[in-house]
Each structure stands twice: as structure tokens, then as C-alpha cells.
mmCIF file of C-alpha atoms and ligand atoms in Angstrom:
data_model
loop_
_atom_site.group_PDB
_atom_site.id
_atom_site.type_symbol
_atom_site.label_atom_id
_atom_site.label_comp_id
_atom_site.label_asym_id
_atom_site.label_seq_id
_atom_site.Cartn_x
_atom_site.Cartn_y
_atom_site.Cartn_z
ATOM 1 C CA ALA C 1 -1.601 22.813 3.870
ATOM 2 C CA TRP C 2 1.392 24.170 4.802
ATOM 3 C CA LEU C 3 4.808 25.215 3.071
ATOM 4 C CA LEU C 4 6.356 21.753 3.882
ATOM 5 C CA ARG C 5 4.191 19.424 1.753
ATOM 6 C CA ASN C 6 6.487 20.003 -1.152
ATOM 7 C CA GLN C 7 9.454 19.355 0.798
ATOM 8 C CA GLN C 8 10.695 16.032 0.361
ATOM 9 C CA ILE C 9 12.916 16.277 3.143
ATOM 10 C CA ALA C 10 11.819 18.066 6.178
ATOM 11 C CA ILE C 11 15.008 18.994 8.565
ATOM 12 C CA PHE C 12 14.262 18.668 12.226
ATOM 13 C CA GLN C 13 15.346 21.158 14.635
ATOM 14 C CA PRO C 14 18.681 20.251 17.178
ATOM 15 C CA LYS C 15 17.077 17.612 20.017
ATOM 16 C CA LEU C 16 15.077 19.793 22.528
ATOM 17 C CA GLN C 17 16.656 20.695 25.058
ATOM 18 C CA THR C 18 13.516 19.817 27.503
ATOM 19 C CA SER C 19 14.330 22.231 30.774
ATOM 20 C CA LEU C 20 10.688 22.151 32.762
ATOM 21 C CA LYS C 21 9.677 25.334 31.299
ATOM 22 C CA ASP C 22 10.702 24.484 27.586
ATOM 23 C CA LYS C 23 8.120 21.797 28.695
ATOM 24 C CA ALA C 24 5.144 23.842 30.435
ATOM 25 C CA GLN C 25 5.189 25.762 27.297
ATOM 26 C CA LEU C 26 5.226 22.651 24.362
ATOM 27 C CA GLU C 27 2.477 21.205 26.312
ATOM 28 C CA GLU C 28 0.131 24.679 26.109
ATOM 29 C CA ASP C 29 1.617 25.067 22.335
ATOM 30 C CA LEU C 30 0.311 21.608 21.943
ATOM 31 C CA HIS C 31 -2.984 21.744 23.347
ATOM 32 C CA LYS C 32 -3.092 25.341 20.641
ATOM 33 C CA ALA C 33 -2.274 22.417 18.012
ATOM 34 C CA LEU C 34 -4.135 20.331 18.912
ATOM 35 C CA GLU C 35 -6.746 23.165 18.112
ATOM 36 C CA SER C 36 -5.771 24.404 15.157
ATOM 37 C CA ASN C 37 -4.843 21.366 12.767
ATOM 38 C CA SER C 38 -0.812 22.207 13.517
ATOM 39 C CA PHE C 39 0.097 17.699 12.618
ATOM 40 C CA ASP C 40 -0.088 16.307 10.067
ATOM 41 C CA VAL C 41 1.263 13.304 9.201
ATOM 42 C CA PHE C 42 3.986 11.807 6.373
ATOM 43 C CA TYR C 43 4.444 7.541 4.755
ATOM 44 C CA GLN C 44 7.116 6.305 5.390
ATOM 45 C CA ALA C 45 7.330 3.250 2.729
ATOM 46 C CA LYS C 46 7.892 -0.783 3.589
ATOM 47 C CA VAL C 47 9.333 -3.285 0.799
ATOM 48 C CA ASP C 48 9.955 -6.764 0.140
ATOM 49 C CA SER C 49 13.034 -7.828 -1.203
ATOM 50 C CA LYS C 50 12.655 -6.669 -4.685
ATOM 51 C CA GLY C 51 12.227 -3.529 -3.327
ATOM 52 C CA GLN C 52 8.436 -3.315 -3.935
ATOM 53 C CA ILE C 53 6.133 -1.380 -2.004
ATOM 54 C CA VAL C 54 3.928 -3.198 0.314
ATOM 55 C CA GLY C 55 2.892 -0.686 3.285
ATOM 56 C CA ALA C 56 4.172 1.832 5.000
ATOM 57 C CA GLU C 57 4.194 3.910 8.562
ATOM 58 C CA ALA C 58 2.301 6.760 9.414
ATOM 59 C CA LEU C 59 4.378 9.066 11.253
ATOM 60 C CA ALA C 60 3.551 11.874 13.159
ATOM 61 C CA ARG C 61 4.648 15.608 12.399
ATOM 62 C CA TRP C 62 4.220 18.189 14.161
ATOM 63 C CA PHE C 63 5.002 21.697 12.764
ATOM 64 C CA HIS C 64 5.613 24.163 14.851
ATOM 65 C CA PRO C 65 4.723 28.732 14.353
ATOM 66 C CA THR C 66 7.522 29.467 15.733
ATOM 67 C CA ARG C 67 10.105 26.071 16.264
ATOM 68 C CA GLY C 68 9.884 25.078 12.906
ATOM 69 C CA LEU C 69 9.315 20.981 12.044
ATOM 70 C CA ILE C 70 8.733 19.085 16.266
ATOM 71 C CA SER C 71 10.543 15.394 15.788
ATOM 72 C CA PRO C 72 7.427 13.004 17.485
ATOM 73 C CA ALA C 73 10.506 11.706 19.651
ATOM 74 C CA ASP C 74 10.182 15.271 21.717
ATOM 75 C CA PHE C 75 6.982 15.473 21.339
ATOM 76 C CA ILE C 76 5.617 12.286 22.013
ATOM 77 C CA PRO C 77 6.159 11.543 25.364
ATOM 78 C CA ILE C 78 5.002 14.985 26.878
ATOM 79 C CA ALA C 79 1.615 13.822 24.754
ATOM 80 C CA GLU C 80 1.955 10.801 26.826
ATOM 81 C CA GLU C 81 2.614 12.520 30.591
ATOM 82 C CA THR C 82 -0.609 14.689 29.984
ATOM 83 C CA GLY C 83 -2.837 12.548 28.300
ATOM 84 C CA LEU C 84 -2.581 14.576 25.576
ATOM 85 C CA ILE C 85 -2.081 12.018 23.320
ATOM 86 C CA ILE C 86 -5.841 10.241 23.498
ATOM 87 C CA GLU C 87 -6.287 13.391 21.267
ATOM 88 C CA LEU C 88 -3.310 13.304 18.649
ATOM 89 C CA GLY C 89 -3.577 9.524 18.683
ATOM 90 C CA LYS C 90 -6.993 10.076 17.251
ATOM 91 C CA ILE C 91 -6.101 12.928 14.622
ATOM 92 C CA VAL C 92 -3.127 10.732 13.605
ATOM 93 C CA LEU C 93 -5.841 7.522 13.230
ATOM 94 C CA THR C 94 -8.404 9.826 11.384
ATOM 95 C CA LYS C 95 -6.327 11.064 9.134
ATOM 96 C CA VAL C 96 -5.221 8.432 7.921
ATOM 97 C CA CYS C 97 -7.778 6.804 7.884
ATOM 98 C CA LYS C 98 -8.821 9.270 4.918
ATOM 99 C CA GLN C 99 -6.275 8.855 3.454
ATOM 100 C CA LEU C 100 -6.583 5.159 2.870
ATOM 101 C CA GLN C 101 -10.033 5.689 1.571
ATOM 102 C CA LEU C 102 -8.796 7.404 -0.955
ATOM 103 C CA TRP C 103 -6.845 5.728 -1.816
ATOM 104 C CA PHE C 104 -8.695 2.741 -2.071
ATOM 105 C CA GLU C 105 -11.051 4.647 -4.084
ATOM 106 C CA LYS C 106 -8.380 4.973 -6.819
ATOM 107 C CA GLY C 107 -7.542 0.917 -6.270
ATOM 108 C CA ILE C 108 -4.867 1.842 -4.560
ATOM 109 C CA LYS C 109 -4.888 -1.262 -1.772
ATOM 110 C CA ILE C 110 -1.499 -0.017 0.348
ATOM 111 C CA PRO C 111 -2.094 -0.674 4.437
ATOM 112 C CA VAL C 112 -0.636 1.475 6.945
ATOM 113 C CA ALA C 113 0.456 0.893 10.283
ATOM 114 C CA VAL C 114 -0.223 3.058 12.906
ATOM 115 C CA ASN C 115 2.126 3.911 16.640
ATOM 116 C CA LEU C 116 -0.234 3.117 19.569
ATOM 117 C CA SER C 117 1.436 4.559 22.508
ATOM 118 C CA ALA C 118 0.572 3.173 26.287
ATOM 119 C CA ARG C 119 -2.223 5.414 27.294
ATOM 120 C CA GLN C 120 -4.251 4.586 23.670
ATOM 121 C CA LEU C 121 -3.641 1.190 23.906
ATOM 122 C CA ILE C 122 -5.221 0.740 28.076
ATOM 123 C CA ASN C 123 -7.930 2.915 26.757
ATOM 124 C CA GLN C 124 -11.398 0.737 26.929
ATOM 125 C CA ASN C 125 -12.530 2.741 23.806
ATOM 126 C CA LEU C 126 -9.449 1.973 21.328
ATOM 127 C CA GLN C 127 -11.262 -0.793 19.814
ATOM 128 C CA ASP C 128 -14.481 0.828 19.051
ATOM 129 C CA ASP C 129 -12.283 3.788 17.846
ATOM 130 C CA ILE C 130 -10.863 2.382 15.531
ATOM 131 C CA LEU C 131 -13.882 -0.352 14.094
ATOM 132 C CA ASN C 132 -15.391 2.440 13.686
ATOM 133 C CA LEU C 133 -13.596 4.498 12.161
ATOM 134 C CA LEU C 134 -12.698 1.740 9.686
ATOM 135 C CA HIS C 135 -16.122 1.151 9.005
ATOM 136 C CA GLN C 136 -16.646 5.063 8.539
ATOM 137 C CA HIS C 137 -14.685 5.237 5.520
ATOM 138 C CA ARG C 138 -15.201 2.354 4.270
ATOM 139 C CA LEU C 139 -12.464 0.507 4.407
ATOM 140 C CA PRO C 140 -11.457 -3.302 4.923
ATOM 141 C CA ASN C 141 -9.808 -3.893 8.413
ATOM 142 C CA GLU C 142 -6.839 -4.934 6.954
ATOM 143 C CA LEU C 143 -5.678 -2.038 5.623
ATOM 144 C CA LEU C 144 -5.349 -0.774 9.181
ATOM 145 C CA GLU C 145 -2.149 -2.254 10.959
ATOM 146 C CA LEU C 146 -0.813 -0.881 14.389
ATOM 147 C CA GLU C 147 2.437 -0.751 16.111
ATOM 148 C CA VAL C 148 2.869 -1.041 19.806
ATOM 149 C CA THR C 149 6.078 -1.059 21.355
ATOM 150 C CA GLU C 150 7.257 -4.271 23.393
ATOM 151 C CA THR C 151 8.028 -2.415 27.047
ATOM 152 C CA LEU C 152 4.712 -0.595 26.943
ATOM 153 C CA LEU C 153 2.523 -3.800 25.458
ATOM 154 C CA LEU C 154 4.137 -6.040 28.579
ATOM 155 C CA GLU C 155 3.406 -3.323 31.600
ATOM 156 C CA ASN C 156 -0.028 -3.038 29.818
ATOM 157 C CA LEU C 157 -0.473 -6.963 29.594
ATOM 158 C CA ASP C 158 -3.995 -7.590 30.666
ATOM 159 C CA ALA C 159 -5.003 -4.357 29.796
ATOM 160 C CA ALA C 160 -3.702 -4.508 26.565
ATOM 161 C CA LEU C 161 -5.294 -8.421 25.920
ATOM 162 C CA PRO C 162 -8.344 -8.200 25.342
ATOM 163 C CA ILE C 163 -8.206 -5.267 23.316
ATOM 164 C CA LEU C 164 -5.793 -7.455 21.160
ATOM 165 C CA ASN C 165 -7.973 -10.092 20.442
ATOM 166 C CA ALA C 166 -10.514 -8.107 19.410
ATOM 167 C CA PHE C 167 -7.809 -6.592 16.983
ATOM 168 C CA HIS C 168 -7.384 -10.339 15.474
ATOM 169 C CA ARG C 169 -10.511 -11.058 15.628
ATOM 170 C CA ASN C 170 -11.195 -7.952 13.259
ATOM 171 C CA GLY C 171 -8.862 -8.496 10.987
ATOM 172 C CA ILE C 172 -5.678 -5.412 12.291
ATOM 173 C CA LYS C 173 -2.773 -6.680 12.251
ATOM 174 C CA VAL C 174 -0.095 -6.108 14.884
ATOM 175 C CA SER C 175 3.237 -5.669 15.094
ATOM 176 C CA ILE C 176 6.476 -5.185 17.966
ATOM 177 C CA ASP C 177 6.942 -1.474 17.550
ATOM 178 C CA ASP C 178 11.742 -1.758 18.443
ATOM 179 C CA PHE C 179 11.345 -5.456 19.059
ATOM 180 C CA GLY C 180 14.431 -6.670 20.946
ATOM 181 C CA THR C 181 15.162 -3.716 22.788
ATOM 182 C CA GLY C 182 12.176 -4.019 25.471
ATOM 183 C CA TYR C 183 11.648 -6.706 27.968
ATOM 184 C CA SER C 184 14.267 -9.897 27.943
ATOM 185 C CA SER C 185 11.257 -12.382 28.139
ATOM 186 C CA LEU C 186 10.413 -14.439 24.369
ATOM 187 C CA ALA C 187 7.472 -16.199 26.861
ATOM 188 C CA TYR C 188 5.072 -13.211 25.568
ATOM 189 C CA LEU C 189 5.157 -14.202 21.949
ATOM 190 C CA LYS C 190 3.102 -17.641 21.897
ATOM 191 C CA SER C 191 0.546 -15.920 24.004
ATOM 192 C CA LEU C 192 -0.897 -13.050 21.782
ATOM 193 C CA PRO C 193 -1.518 -12.737 18.495
ATOM 194 C CA LEU C 194 1.111 -10.868 16.548
ATOM 195 C CA ASN C 195 1.877 -10.963 12.964
ATOM 196 C CA THR C 196 5.063 -9.286 13.052
ATOM 197 C CA LEU C 197 8.465 -8.046 14.991
ATOM 198 C CA LYS C 198 9.688 -5.653 13.770
ATOM 199 C CA ILE C 199 13.972 -5.140 13.854
ATOM 200 C CA ASP C 200 15.178 -2.401 16.117
ATOM 201 C CA LYS C 201 16.984 -0.022 14.252
ATOM 202 C CA SER C 202 19.958 0.102 16.961
ATOM 203 C CA PHE C 203 20.535 -3.782 15.841
ATOM 204 C CA ILE C 204 20.945 -2.722 12.467
ATOM 205 C CA LYS C 205 22.535 0.205 12.270
ATOM 206 C CA GLU C 206 26.399 -1.504 12.668
ATOM 207 C CA LEU C 207 25.373 -4.377 9.952
ATOM 208 C CA PRO C 208 27.568 -6.234 8.422
ATOM 209 C CA ASN C 209 30.220 -5.498 10.690
ATOM 210 C CA ASN C 210 29.506 -5.737 14.255
ATOM 211 C CA GLU C 211 29.305 -9.664 15.517
ATOM 212 C CA ASN C 212 26.675 -8.528 18.864
ATOM 213 C CA ASP C 213 24.036 -7.389 16.447
ATOM 214 C CA LYS C 214 23.988 -9.935 13.782
ATOM 215 C CA ALA C 215 23.837 -12.527 16.516
ATOM 216 C CA ILE C 216 21.240 -10.437 17.425
ATOM 217 C CA VAL C 217 19.622 -10.157 14.573
ATOM 218 C CA GLU C 218 19.545 -13.733 13.643
ATOM 219 C CA ALA C 219 18.257 -14.634 16.134
ATOM 220 C CA ILE C 220 15.347 -12.530 16.444
ATOM 221 C CA ALA C 221 14.860 -13.717 12.358
ATOM 222 C CA TYR C 222 15.005 -17.677 14.112
ATOM 223 C CA ILE C 223 12.127 -16.908 17.273
ATOM 224 C CA ALA C 224 10.554 -15.397 14.732
ATOM 225 C CA LYS C 225 10.482 -17.828 11.842
ATOM 226 C CA ALA C 226 9.595 -20.438 14.175
ATOM 227 C CA LEU C 227 6.809 -18.912 15.950
ATOM 228 C CA GLY C 228 5.193 -18.070 12.611
ATOM 229 C CA LEU C 229 5.903 -14.682 12.411
ATOM 230 C CA SER C 230 7.151 -11.803 9.974
ATOM 231 C CA THR C 231 9.805 -10.116 10.117
ATOM 232 C CA ILE C 232 10.439 -6.252 9.300
ATOM 233 C CA ALA C 233 14.210 -4.438 9.533
ATOM 234 C CA GLU C 234 13.834 -1.070 10.528
ATOM 235 C CA GLY C 235 16.830 1.954 9.836
ATOM 236 C CA VAL C 236 17.956 0.125 7.032
ATOM 237 C CA GLU C 237 20.217 2.308 5.343
ATOM 238 C CA THR C 238 23.139 1.123 3.397
ATOM 239 C CA LYS C 239 23.164 -1.910 0.690
ATOM 240 C CA ALA C 240 25.676 -3.631 3.079
ATOM 241 C CA GLN C 241 22.512 -4.267 5.795
ATOM 242 C CA LEU C 242 20.123 -4.863 3.398
ATOM 243 C CA ASN C 243 22.275 -7.939 1.551
ATOM 244 C CA PHE C 244 22.642 -9.209 5.499
ATOM 245 C CA LEU C 245 19.231 -9.399 6.294
ATOM 246 C CA GLN C 246 17.746 -10.608 3.422
ATOM 247 C CA SER C 247 20.081 -13.599 4.172
ATOM 248 C CA LEU C 248 18.523 -13.659 6.543
ATOM 249 C CA ASN C 249 15.250 -14.590 5.170
ATOM 250 C CA VAL C 250 14.134 -11.222 7.080
ATOM 251 C CA CYS C 251 10.725 -10.624 4.986
ATOM 252 C CA CYS C 252 10.352 -6.987 4.601
ATOM 253 C CA PHE C 253 12.670 -3.165 5.580
ATOM 254 C CA GLN C 254 12.322 -0.152 6.253
ATOM 255 C CA GLY C 255 14.746 2.664 5.852
ATOM 256 C CA PHE C 256 16.491 5.761 3.675
ATOM 257 C CA TYR C 257 18.157 3.531 1.809
ATOM 258 C CA PHE C 258 15.025 2.677 0.184
ATOM 259 C CA TYR C 259 12.327 5.633 1.188
ATOM 260 C CA LYS C 260 12.115 8.690 3.887
ATOM 261 C CA PRO C 261 9.113 9.531 5.407
ATOM 262 C CA LEU C 262 7.490 11.695 3.319
ATOM 263 C CA PRO C 263 4.546 13.957 3.062
ATOM 264 C CA VAL C 264 1.697 12.763 1.372
ATOM 265 C CA GLU C 265 1.991 14.048 -2.127
ATOM 266 C CA ALA C 266 5.429 12.864 -2.344
ATOM 267 C CA PHE C 267 4.632 9.422 -1.112
ATOM 268 C CA GLU C 268 1.562 9.553 -4.108
ATOM 269 C CA ASP C 269 4.835 10.068 -6.399
ATOM 270 C CA VAL C 270 7.177 7.118 -5.248
ATOM 271 C CA MET C 271 3.955 5.177 -5.289
ATOM 272 C CA ASN C 272 3.068 6.060 -8.704
ATOM 273 C CA GLN C 273 6.521 5.390 -10.239
ATOM 274 C CA GLN C 274 6.465 1.975 -8.453
ATOM 275 C CA ILE C 275 3.438 1.329 -10.051
ATOM 276 C CA THR C 276 4.053 2.576 -14.036
ATOM 277 C CA HIS C 277 7.505 1.023 -14.154
HETATM 278 P P1 LIG Y 1 9.457 4.718 15.691
HETATM 279 O O1 LIG Y 1 7.879 3.599 15.472
HETATM 280 O O2 LIG Y 1 10.175 3.629 15.482
HETATM 281 O O3 LIG Y 1 9.175 4.517 13.732
HETATM 282 C C1 LIG Y 1 11.096 4.438 13.181
HETATM 283 C C2 LIG Y 1 11.801 6.148 13.400
HETATM 284 O O4 LIG Y 1 12.929 5.770 12.102
HETATM 285 C C3 LIG Y 1 11.354 7.500 12.721
HETATM 286 O O5 LIG Y 1 11.375 8.365 13.348
HETATM 287 C C4 LIG Y 1 11.938 7.544 11.058
HETATM 288 O O6 LIG Y 1 12.111 8.699 10.529
HETATM 289 C C5 LIG Y 1 13.041 6.899 11.674
HETATM 290 N N1 LIG Y 1 13.639 6.346 10.110
HETATM 291 C C6 LIG Y 1 13.374 5.608 9.236
HETATM 292 N N2 LIG Y 1 14.454 4.825 8.273
HETATM 293 C C7 LIG Y 1 15.506 5.434 8.935
HETATM 294 C C8 LIG Y 1 16.864 4.992 9.170
HETATM 295 O O7 LIG Y 1 16.795 4.431 7.832
HETATM 296 N N3 LIG Y 1 17.724 5.464 9.756
HETATM 297 C C9 LIG Y 1 16.773 6.310 10.992
HETATM 298 N N4 LIG Y 1 18.219 6.920 11.681
HETATM 299 N N5 LIG Y 1 16.058 6.453 11.297
HETATM 300 C C10 LIG Y 1 15.175 6.149 10.382
HETATM 301 P P2 LIG Y 1 10.425 9.846 13.704
HETATM 302 O O8 LIG Y 1 8.897 9.706 12.638
HETATM 303 O O9 LIG Y 1 10.641 10.393 14.132
HETATM 304 O O10 LIG Y 1 9.635 8.730 14.741
HETATM 305 C C11 LIG Y 1 10.081 9.219 16.349
HETATM 306 C C12 LIG Y 1 9.264 8.109 16.374
HETATM 307 O O11 LIG Y 1 7.638 8.793 17.603
HETATM 308 C C13 LIG Y 1 8.618 6.621 16.258
HETATM 309 O O12 LIG Y 1 9.297 5.984 16.498
HETATM 310 C C14 LIG Y 1 7.598 6.303 16.834
HETATM 311 O O13 LIG Y 1 7.599 5.780 18.549
HETATM 312 C C15 LIG Y 1 6.757 8.066 17.550
HETATM 313 N N6 LIG Y 1 6.097 8.360 16.382
HETATM 314 C C16 LIG Y 1 5.619 8.878 15.179
HETATM 315 N N7 LIG Y 1 4.802 9.206 15.398
HETATM 316 C C17 LIG Y 1 3.885 8.101 16.513
HETATM 317 C C18 LIG Y 1 2.358 8.591 16.500
HETATM 318 O O14 LIG Y 1 1.643 8.829 15.408
HETATM 319 N N8 LIG Y 1 1.840 7.736 17.363
HETATM 320 C C19 LIG Y 1 2.697 7.625 18.180
HETATM 321 N N9 LIG Y 1 2.166 6.830 19.726
HETATM 322 N N10 LIG Y 1 4.329 7.676 18.051
HETATM 323 C C20 LIG Y 1 4.850 8.069 17.338
HETATM 324 CA CA1 LIG Y 2 6.672 2.204 14.473
HETATM 325 CA CA1 LIG Y 3 10.717 1.386 15.561
HETATM 326 CA CA1 LIG Y 4 11.371 3.461 18.436
#
């Protein structure tokens, strides 16, 4: 465990200038980090309209020896390009399953969503890896959820479909992340076994003042309802955003207005507070 574990809020470096040299260096560092176990997982609560925690999203964190905490927005793309994402993805999934097991044994049954990237989704071993991990940690499959972005899914639809079907058969829920930012076609929604549309934070940011964003979010809520999908809004930062979303019967919320992504101990404190109140 590193120092960061005791800090509630982790401050990222300003966005890295990813020059070629930087990139090559980061790639090398990423290799080392995978060997030296320098990754951790933070948890951000998902809440219902009463503010009750109903789940969490697992977000990868890399504590770099000299650069400090590096944002996943900076290292996930490099991990993707180099194929290291497969290994990193396994690390995240394993850490989350270990954590879920610890919570489950204490009677805390909180579903945790893990982000999947393209290479993982089309990897033939993904479904077996995930089902094995759940089995090894004696977890009900329902405790693990997956988030997949729309663009990624649609670019890999043929490979992804049988994998999504397998998850569905096994009770593992799948959300479409960053919904609305990718493809313009909605046809795929009815043909895939999906559970939740996660409304992208770019549409939430200027609510309730931006008429275009209001219309888009209304339309997403409407489509989701018509198709029997649930909705969650990400990036909720203000009471005014929350009020607008609640008026649309959006089920769940995630964002700094409620909780930031937290190291595991801090996240547990938050859950314990909820239980005792
Ligand atoms: P994402 O899946 O869309 O995750 C949501 C991002 O929004 C997270 O950034 C989270 O910290 C941030 N966020 C949460 N609430 C708020 C809010 O109220 N306002 C604002 N402005 N932002 C908020 P983070 O943790 O930096 O992750 C960035 C992206 O990196 C994620 O976007 C996801 O696509 C990717 N990522 C993170 N962990 C993993 C992982 O384990 N595997 C893969 N494949 N991708 C990951
Ligand atoms: Ca996500
Ligand atoms: Ca998202
Ligand atoms: Ca995103």
C-alpha cells in the first residue's frame, strides 16, 4: 500500500504532454508498473434518488514513482495501443473481485462496475477469465457489472455479441458508458442484451441551462424507458443538475455532488456511515 491510501482526494498531474519520447517512456514505465504492482483501484459510489449507495464504479489509478498519480485518461490509451491493457484489465478485475469477496464476507453486497476496453472485449478469453474469477472468489455473478463504451462496442460488434450474450446468460449486467457520444444509430440498442445507459457527463455539465443538453438527456431517458433499460447519469456535480435529472426519472447518479472516486478505506468509511445512519 502506498501513501496515497490515506489521502481522501488524489490530485492528478496536469494533462501529460504526450510527445513521442514521453509516450515511449510511459510505455516502458507501464511495463515496469505492471511487474511492480503499482496500480490500484479507486471506487466511486453510484447512488439512487434518495442518495443511497447502490453500487460503485472501479477506476484504475497508477502511482508513478516520479510523476505521481497519472490519470487513466493518459495511460489507458497507451495501454490499449501496446496491448498491455489485457494484463492491466486482469489486474483491475482481480483486485475488484478480491475486494468484492472481502465485502461479501462482511455481508456488504455492493455491485461494482469495471470498465472494459476494446481489446479486452474482443479477447476470446474474457468471458472465461471473468467467470473463473467470480467462481474463485465465491461471488454471485450479479456483483460484477461491466461498462463498455458505445463506440468501442459498435466497432467490434461481431466479436462482442457472443461475449455479451454469455454475460447476459450468466447474470452479469452490462452498461453502455458515455452514452450519446458515439454512434448515431440507435438500432443496436434493441438487438443487444444491455441493462443500463450511462448518460455521458458532457451532457450533464451544463444542465439545466443548456436547452440542447436538456433535449438530449430527455431523449435518452425516454428511449431507455421505452426499451426497458435503466439510466444512470455520470458527472453530476450540482443540486440543479440532480433536480433536473430526477424530474426525468433517471434512476441513479454518479458524480462529485455525491462522492469522488475514493481509495478503498475511504470508500468503506462512506459505506459504514450510510449503514449506521
Ligand atoms: P469513465 O468510465 O467515463 O469514468 C468516469 C470518469 O469521470 C472518471 O475519471 C471519474 O473520476 C470522473 N468523474 C466522476 N464524477 C465526476 C464529476 O462529477 N465530474 C467530473 N468532471 N468528472 C467526474 P477517471 O477516473 O479519470 O477515468 C477516466 C477514464 O479512464 C474512465 O472514464 C474510463 O474510460 C477509463 N478507465 C478508468 N479505469 C479504467 C479501467 O480499469 N479500465 C479501462 N479500460 N478504462 C478505465
Ligand atoms: Ca465508466
Ligand atoms: Ca463514462
Ligand atoms: Ca469517458
